[in-house]
PDB file of C-alpha atoms in Angstrom:
ATOM      1  CA  MET S   1       2.786   3.125  20.408  1.00  0.00           C
ATOM      2  CA  ARG S   2       4.511   6.358  20.498  1.00  0.00           C
ATOM      3  CA  THR S   3       7.846   4.598  20.749  1.00  0.00           C
ATOM      4  CA  ALA S   4       6.861   2.329  17.985  1.00  0.00           C
ATOM      5  CA  LEU S   5       6.127   5.006  15.842  1.00  0.00           C
ATOM      6  CA  GLU S   6       9.265   7.145  16.734  1.00  0.00           C
ATOM      7  CA  ARG S   7      11.271   3.987  15.619  1.00  0.00           C
ATOM      8  CA  VAL S   8       9.507   3.891  12.225  1.00  0.00           C
ATOM      9  CA  ARG S   9      10.283   7.655  11.756  1.00  0.00           C
ATOM     10  CA  GLU S  10      14.055   7.090  12.657  1.00  0.00           C
ATOM     11  CA  GLU S  11      14.255   3.988  10.228  1.00  0.00           C
ATOM     12  CA  PRO S  12      11.908   4.776   7.508  1.00  0.00           C
ATOM     13  CA  GLN S  13      13.356   1.562   5.341  1.00  0.00           C
ATOM     14  CA  SER S  14      12.918  -0.793   8.317  1.00  0.00           C
ATOM     15  CA  THR S  15      10.532  -3.631   8.360  1.00  0.00           C
ATOM     16  CA  LYS S  16       8.469  -2.255  10.881  1.00  0.00           C
ATOM     17  CA  ALA S  17       8.048   0.982   8.632  1.00  0.00           C
ATOM     18  CA  ARG S  18       7.224  -1.208   5.531  1.00  0.00           C
ATOM     19  CA  ILE S  19       4.620  -3.056   7.490  1.00  0.00           C
ATOM     20  CA  LEU S  20       3.101   0.431   8.546  1.00  0.00           C
ATOM     21  CA  ALA S  21       2.973   1.678   4.853  1.00  0.00           C
ATOM     22  CA  ALA S  22       1.529  -1.584   3.773  1.00  0.00           C
ATOM     23  CA  ALA S  23      -1.322  -1.381   6.391  1.00  0.00           C
ATOM     24  CA  GLU S  24      -1.906   2.190   5.540  1.00  0.00           C
ATOM     25  CA  GLU S  25      -2.614   1.081   1.849  1.00  0.00           C
ATOM     26  CA  ILE S  26      -4.759  -1.955   2.615  1.00  0.00           C
ATOM     27  CA  PHE S  27      -6.807  -0.385   5.163  1.00  0.00           C
ATOM     28  CA  ALA S  28      -7.723   2.754   2.796  1.00  0.00           C
ATOM     29  CA  ALA S  29      -8.658   0.210   0.216  1.00  0.00           C
ATOM     30  CA  LYS S  30     -10.591  -2.197   2.403  1.00  0.00           C
ATOM     31  CA  GLY S  31     -11.178  -0.939   5.620  1.00  0.00           C
ATOM     32  CA  PHE S  32     -10.614  -2.784   8.997  1.00  0.00           C
ATOM     33  CA  ALA S  33     -12.884  -5.636   8.430  1.00  0.00           C
ATOM     34  CA  GLY S  34     -11.882  -6.205   4.862  1.00  0.00           C
ATOM     35  CA  ALA S  35      -8.181  -6.150   5.383  1.00  0.00           C
ATOM     36  CA  SER S  36      -6.067  -9.285   6.733  1.00  0.00           C
ATOM     37  CA  THR S  37      -2.758  -9.529   8.326  1.00  0.00           C
ATOM     38  CA  ARG S  38      -1.664 -11.993   5.629  1.00  0.00           C
ATOM     39  CA  GLU S  39      -2.392  -9.595   2.985  1.00  0.00           C
ATOM     40  CA  ILE S  40      -0.698  -6.518   4.586  1.00  0.00           C
ATOM     41  CA  ALA S  41       2.186  -9.048   5.213  1.00  0.00           C
ATOM     42  CA  ASP S  42       2.473  -9.906   1.524  1.00  0.00           C
ATOM     43  CA  LYS S  43       2.278  -6.250   0.270  1.00  0.00           C
ATOM     44  CA  ALA S  44       5.071  -5.444   2.803  1.00  0.00           C
ATOM     45  CA  GLY S  45       7.115  -8.329   1.469  1.00  0.00           C
ATOM     46  CA  VAL S  46       7.341 -10.070   4.852  1.00  0.00           C
ATOM     47  CA  ASN S  47       5.957 -13.335   6.272  1.00  0.00           C
ATOM     48  CA  ILE S  48       3.123 -13.313   8.813  1.00  0.00           C
ATOM     49  CA  SER S  49       5.226 -14.096  11.964  1.00  0.00           C
ATOM     50  CA  SER S  50       7.175 -11.165  11.364  1.00  0.00           C
ATOM     51  CA  LEU S  51       4.296  -8.813  11.051  1.00  0.00           C
ATOM     52  CA  HIS S  52       2.847  -9.921  14.465  1.00  0.00           C
ATOM     53  CA  TYR S  53       6.594  -9.570  15.896  1.00  0.00           C
ATOM     54  CA  HIS S  54       6.438  -6.112  14.948  1.00  0.00           C
ATOM     55  CA  TRP S  55       2.874  -4.909  15.375  1.00  0.00           C
ATOM     56  CA  GLU S  56       1.198  -7.665  17.550  1.00  0.00           C
ATOM     57  CA  SER S  57      -2.115  -7.658  15.846  1.00  0.00           C
ATOM     58  CA  LYS S  58      -4.353  -6.130  13.181  1.00  0.00           C
ATOM     59  CA  GLU S  59      -5.913  -3.864  15.815  1.00  0.00           C
ATOM     60  CA  THR S  60      -2.410  -2.659  17.167  1.00  0.00           C
ATOM     61  CA  LEU S  61      -1.501  -1.878  13.205  1.00  0.00           C
ATOM     62  CA  TYR S  62      -4.919  -0.208  12.737  1.00  0.00           C
ATOM     63  CA  PHE S  63      -4.521   2.139  15.549  1.00  0.00           C
ATOM     64  CA  ALA S  64      -0.824   2.909  14.695  1.00  0.00           C
ATOM     65  CA  VAL S  65      -1.920   3.845  10.947  1.00  0.00           C
ATOM     66  CA  PHE S  66      -4.288   6.551  12.251  1.00  0.00           C
ATOM     67  CA  GLN S  67      -1.824   7.780  14.938  1.00  0.00           C
ATOM     68  CA  ASN S  68       0.991   8.115  12.229  1.00  0.00           C
ATOM     69  CA  VAL S  69      -1.339   9.869   9.798  1.00  0.00           C
ATOM     70  CA  TYR S  70      -2.646  12.598  12.426  1.00  0.00           C
ATOM     71  CA  ASP S  71       0.819  13.071  13.731  1.00  0.00           C
ATOM     72  CA  ARG S  72       2.142  13.602  10.087  1.00  0.00           C
ATOM     73  CA  ILE S  73      -0.801  16.055   9.459  1.00  0.00           C
ATOM     74  CA  VAL S  74       0.144  17.991  12.661  1.00  0.00           C
ATOM     75  CA  GLU S  75       3.747  18.094  11.755  1.00  0.00           C
ATOM     76  CA  VAL S  76       2.918  19.378   8.340  1.00  0.00           C
ATOM     77  CA  ILE S  77       0.797  22.391   9.582  1.00  0.00           C
ATOM     78  CA  ARG S  78       3.152  23.303  12.325  1.00  0.00           C
ATOM     79  CA  ALA S  79       5.975  23.496   9.787  1.00  0.00           C
ATOM     80  CA  ALA S  80       3.995  25.771   7.742  1.00  0.00           C
ATOM     81  CA  LEU S  81       2.935  27.915  10.623  1.00  0.00           C
ATOM     82  CA  GLU S  82       6.631  28.071  11.651  1.00  0.00           C
ATOM     83  CA  LYS S  83       7.406  29.439   8.158  1.00  0.00           C
ATOM     84  CA  ARG S  84       4.647  31.984   8.324  1.00  0.00           C
ATOM     85  CA  ARG S  85       4.840  32.968  12.099  1.00  0.00           C
ATOM     86  CA  ARG S  86       6.496  36.359  11.200  1.00  0.00           C
ATOM     87  CA  SER S  87       3.928  37.317   8.778  1.00  0.00           C
ATOM     88  CA  LYS S  88       2.045  40.501   9.558  1.00  0.00           C
ATOM     89  CA  ARG S  89      -1.201  39.031   7.777  1.00  0.00           C
ATOM     90  CA  GLN S  90      -3.140  36.488   9.916  1.00  0.00           C
ATOM     91  CA  GLY S  91      -5.189  35.746   6.797  1.00  0.00           C
ATOM     92  CA  GLU S  92      -2.133  34.746   4.842  1.00  0.00           C
ATOM     93  CA  THR S  93      -1.045  32.743   7.610  1.00  0.00           C
ATOM     94  CA  ILE S  94      -3.935  30.355   7.716  1.00  0.00           C
ATOM     95  CA  GLU S  95      -4.456  30.388   3.742  1.00  0.00           C
ATOM     96  CA  THR S  96      -0.816  29.341   3.396  1.00  0.00           C
ATOM     97  CA  VAL S  97      -1.519  26.400   5.867  1.00  0.00           C
ATOM     98  CA  MET S  98      -4.629  25.390   3.880  1.00  0.00           C
ATOM     99  CA  GLY S  99      -2.521  25.202   0.903  1.00  0.00           C
ATOM    100  CA  THR S 100       0.098  23.234   2.353  1.00  0.00           C
ATOM    101  CA  LEU S 101      -2.608  20.892   3.765  1.00  0.00           C
ATOM    102  CA  PHE S 102      -4.019  20.287   0.563  1.00  0.00           C
ATOM    103  CA  ASP S 103      -0.738  19.708  -1.090  1.00  0.00           C
ATOM    104  CA  PHE S 104      -0.094  16.854   1.730  1.00  0.00           C
ATOM    105  CA  PHE S 105      -3.367  15.001   1.037  1.00  0.00           C
ATOM    106  CA  ALA S 106      -2.758  15.400  -2.974  1.00  0.00           C
ATOM    107  CA  ASP S 107       0.778  13.929  -2.672  1.00  0.00           C
ATOM    108  CA  HIS S 108      -0.471  11.013  -0.399  1.00  0.00           C
ATOM    109  CA  PRO S 109      -3.595   9.903  -2.205  1.00  0.00           C
ATOM    110  CA  THR S 110      -4.062   6.931   0.196  1.00  0.00           C
ATOM    111  CA  ILE S 111      -4.929   9.124   3.020  1.00  0.00           C
ATOM    112  CA  PRO S 112      -7.841  10.745   1.746  1.00  0.00           C
ATOM    113  CA  ARG S 113      -9.271   7.277   0.853  1.00  0.00           C
ATOM    114  CA  LEU S 114      -8.181   6.035   4.605  1.00  0.00           C
ATOM    115  CA  LEU S 115     -10.096   8.853   6.545  1.00  0.00           C
ATOM    116  CA  VAL S 116     -13.114   8.732   4.259  1.00  0.00           C
ATOM    117  CA  ARG S 117     -13.398   5.152   4.787  1.00  0.00           C
ATOM    118  CA  ARG S 118     -13.057   5.587   8.459  1.00  0.00           C
ATOM    119  CA  LEU S 119     -15.981   8.234   8.294  1.00  0.00           C
ATOM    120  CA  VAL S 120     -18.217   5.847   6.607  1.00  0.00           C
ATOM    121  CA  GLU S 121     -17.284   2.593   8.769  1.00  0.00           C
ATOM    122  CA  ASN S 122     -17.537   4.350  12.023  1.00  0.00           C
ATOM    123  CA  ASP S 123     -16.768   1.305  13.624  1.00  0.00           C
ATOM    124  CA  GLU S 124     -17.471   1.771  17.513  1.00  0.00           C
ATOM    125  CA  GLY S 125     -15.047  -1.246  18.297  1.00  0.00           C
ATOM    126  CA  HIS S 126     -12.405   1.142  17.412  1.00  0.00           C
ATOM    127  CA  ALA S 127     -13.662   4.515  19.146  1.00  0.00           C
ATOM    128  CA  ASP S 128     -10.283   4.812  21.011  1.00  0.00           C
ATOM    129  CA  ILE S 129      -9.004   6.178  17.584  1.00  0.00           C
ATOM    130  CA  GLU S 130     -11.384   9.045  17.892  1.00  0.00           C
ATOM    131  CA  HIS S 131     -10.698   9.705  21.277  1.00  0.00           C
ATOM    132  CA  ARG S 132      -6.859   9.074  21.761  1.00  0.00           C
ATOM    133  CA  VAL S 133      -5.863  10.370  18.212  1.00  0.00           C
ATOM    134  CA  LEU S 134      -8.442  12.541  16.652  1.00  0.00           C
ATOM    135  CA  VAL S 135      -9.543  14.658  19.621  1.00  0.00           C
ATOM    136  CA  PRO S 136      -6.132  15.565  20.714  1.00  0.00           C
ATOM    137  CA  ALA S 137      -5.134  16.232  17.327  1.00  0.00           C
ATOM    138  CA  TRP S 138      -8.129  18.528  16.529  1.00  0.00           C
ATOM    139  CA  LYS S 139      -7.706  20.266  19.843  1.00  0.00           C
ATOM    140  CA  VAL S 140      -4.357  21.405  18.355  1.00  0.00           C
ATOM    141  CA  PHE S 141      -5.962  22.221  14.931  1.00  0.00           C
ATOM    142  CA  GLY S 142      -8.708  24.255  16.757  1.00  0.00           C
ATOM    143  CA  GLU S 143      -6.187  26.352  18.751  1.00  0.00           C
ATOM    144  CA  TRP S 144      -4.317  27.140  15.627  1.00  0.00           C
ATOM    145  CA  THR S 145      -7.540  28.086  13.712  1.00  0.00           C
ATOM    146  CA  ARG S 146      -8.540  30.442  16.721  1.00  0.00           C
ATOM    147  CA  ALA S 147      -4.942  31.913  16.875  1.00  0.00           C
ATOM    148  CA  TYR S 148      -4.443  32.547  13.222  1.00  0.00           C
ATOM    149  CA  GLY S 149      -7.949  32.919  11.826  1.00  0.00           C
ATOM    150  CA  GLY S 150      -8.065  36.569  12.099  1.00  0.00           C
ATOM    151  CA  VAL S 151     -11.038  36.914  14.366  1.00  0.00           C
ATOM    152  CA  ARG S 152     -12.073  35.547  17.669  1.00  0.00           C
ATOM    153  CA  ARG S 153     -14.302  32.405  17.605  1.00  0.00           C
ATOM    154  CA  SER S 154     -15.763  29.734  19.618  1.00  0.00           C
ATOM    155  CA  GLU S 155     -14.482  26.219  19.776  1.00  0.00           C
ATOM    156  CA  LEU S 156     -17.621  25.157  18.072  1.00  0.00           C
ATOM    157  CA  ASP S 157     -16.978  27.676  15.177  1.00  0.00           C
ATOM    158  CA  ALA S 158     -13.596  26.348  14.958  1.00  0.00           C
ATOM    159  CA  ASN S 159     -14.629  22.882  14.726  1.00  0.00           C
ATOM    160  CA  LEU S 160     -17.392  23.741  11.989  1.00  0.00           C
ATOM    161  CA  PHE S 161     -14.460  25.486  10.085  1.00  0.00           C
ATOM    162  CA  MET S 162     -12.356  22.444  10.118  1.00  0.00           C
ATOM    163  CA  LEU S 163     -14.998  19.934   9.581  1.00  0.00           C
ATOM    164  CA  THR S 164     -16.031  21.973   6.491  1.00  0.00           C
ATOM    165  CA  VAL S 165     -12.311  22.235   5.061  1.00  0.00           C
ATOM    166  CA  GLU S 166     -11.762  18.448   5.660  1.00  0.00           C
ATOM    167  CA  GLY S 167     -14.770  17.579   3.952  1.00  0.00           C
ATOM    168  CA  ALA S 168     -14.177  19.604   0.677  1.00  0.00           C
ATOM    169  CA  ILE S 169     -10.306  18.321   0.632  1.00  0.00           C
ATOM    170  CA  LEU S 170     -11.208  14.794   1.251  1.00  0.00           C
ATOM    171  CA  PHE S 171     -14.251  14.834  -1.288  1.00  0.00           C
ATOM    172  CA  LEU S 172     -12.159  16.380  -4.027  1.00  0.00           C
ATOM    173  CA  LEU S 173      -9.067  14.421  -3.479  1.00  0.00           C
ATOM    174  CA  LEU S 174     -10.851  11.159  -3.571  1.00  0.00           C
ATOM    175  CA  ASP S 175     -10.528  11.615  -7.310  1.00  0.00           C
ATOM    176  CA  SER S 176     -13.448   9.432  -7.523  1.00  0.00           C
ATOM    177  CA  PRO S 177     -15.529   9.008 -10.981  1.00  0.00           C
ATOM    178  CA  HIS S 178     -18.048  11.499  -9.764  1.00  0.00           C
ATOM    179  CA  VAL S 179     -15.471  14.208  -9.070  1.00  0.00           C
ATOM    180  CA  THR S 180     -13.458  13.515 -12.425  1.00  0.00           C
ATOM    181  CA  THR S 181     -16.595  13.546 -14.468  1.00  0.00           C
ATOM    182  CA  LEU S 182     -18.004  17.036 -13.117  1.00  0.00           C
ATOM    183  CA  LEU S 183     -14.646  18.393 -13.301  1.00  0.00           C
ATOM    184  CA  GLY S 184     -13.617  17.188 -16.526  1.00  0.00           C
ATOM    185  CA  GLY S 185     -10.354  15.446 -15.525  1.00  0.00           C
ATOM    186  CA  SER S 186      -8.490  13.839 -12.569  1.00  0.00           C
ATOM    187  CA  VAL S 187      -7.678  16.489  -9.498  1.00  0.00           C
ATOM    188  CA  ARG S 188      -4.145  15.016  -9.686  1.00  0.00           C
ATOM    189  CA  SER S 189      -3.295  16.442 -12.864  1.00  0.00           C
ATOM    190  CA  PRO S 190      -1.094  19.381 -12.754  1.00  0.00           C
ATOM    191  CA  GLU S 191      -3.593  21.875 -14.362  1.00  0.00           C
ATOM    192  CA  LEU S 192      -6.594  21.044 -12.304  1.00  0.00           C
ATOM    193  CA  ARG S 193      -4.809  20.296  -9.112  1.00  0.00           C
ATOM    194  CA  GLY S 194      -3.758  24.130  -9.235  1.00  0.00           C
ATOM    195  CA  ARG S 195      -7.158  25.195  -9.868  1.00  0.00           C
ATOM    196  CA  VAL S 196      -8.604  23.013  -7.320  1.00  0.00           C
ATOM    197  CA  ARG S 197      -6.049  24.141  -4.696  1.00  0.00           C
ATOM    198  CA  GLU S 198      -6.557  27.713  -5.389  1.00  0.00           C
ATOM    199  CA  TYR S 199     -10.280  27.263  -4.995  1.00  0.00           C
ATOM    200  CA  VAL S 200      -9.950  25.640  -1.524  1.00  0.00           C
ATOM    201  CA  ILE S 201      -7.702  28.331  -0.505  1.00  0.00           C
ATOM    202  CA  ARG S 202     -10.329  31.212  -1.646  1.00  0.00           C
ATOM    203  CA  LEU S 203     -12.737  29.225   0.346  1.00  0.00           C
ATOM    204  CA  VAL S 204     -10.970  29.828   3.540  1.00  0.00           C
ATOM    205  CA  PRO S 205     -11.558  33.597   3.952  1.00  0.00           C
ATOM    206  CA  THR S 206     -15.488  32.946   3.228  1.00  0.00           C
ATOM    207  CA  LEU S 207     -15.610  30.187   6.044  1.00  0.00           C
ATOM    208  CA  LEU S 208     -13.922  32.486   8.404  1.00  0.00           C
ATOM    209  CA  GLY S 209     -16.246  35.355   7.795  1.00  0.00           C
ATOM    210  CA  ARG S 210     -13.567  37.564   6.511  1.00  0.00           C
ATOM    211  CA  ARG S 211     -13.218  39.642   3.237  1.00  0.00           C
ATOM    212  CA  GLU S 212     -10.210  38.737   0.986  1.00  0.00           C
ATOM    213  CA  ARG S 213      -8.122  42.106   1.542  1.00  0.00           C
ATOM    214  CA  LYS S 214      -4.607  42.155   0.726  1.00  0.00           C
ATOM    215  CA  ASP S 215      -3.868  44.517   3.662  1.00  0.00           C
ATOM    216  CA  ARG S 216      -4.930  41.953   6.438  1.00  0.00           C
TER     217      ARG S 216
END
């Protein structure tokens, strides 16, 4: 699977990459059970035999979509940390990462829908996604949280922090009628997006149990 995803990244305009992108969108809209390989193939502009040639089955494609999403999230956070690695303010580092993560989800609206649908469906038939994709990624996120959070914390506390931030970001960026009604507009509008982003970043020190101090 890794090899297949590496080929997708090396050739983002390839048929394999187009099918993966189409699958992400269809799975986000309809879930695993509601999606069909024929619909994914139509969305990608290929015939069904081409889809199965490149990705074998719907199950293989479903796993690849989530592996690709979490790989991208890890890469985005790693790049943000690399930019901030020389900062003397640990709090500033993790707040920068949260802002970067918010922007990633806001710029890729399919991903919040995909992840929330996965949470709701909780299909035990695809538990390998949690064990082989989510758990390894979260271990990386947890290590970063403990390293850059500014205070020592247990693995449980780090996971609670990440779950809270994940829940807030995904819920807000679903941009559902419930959210748009309460906020008076779309979170993706430039003005509201900036305010929501700032709110999420300000939430981080509170969740980490720190005061917002410029000298930290």
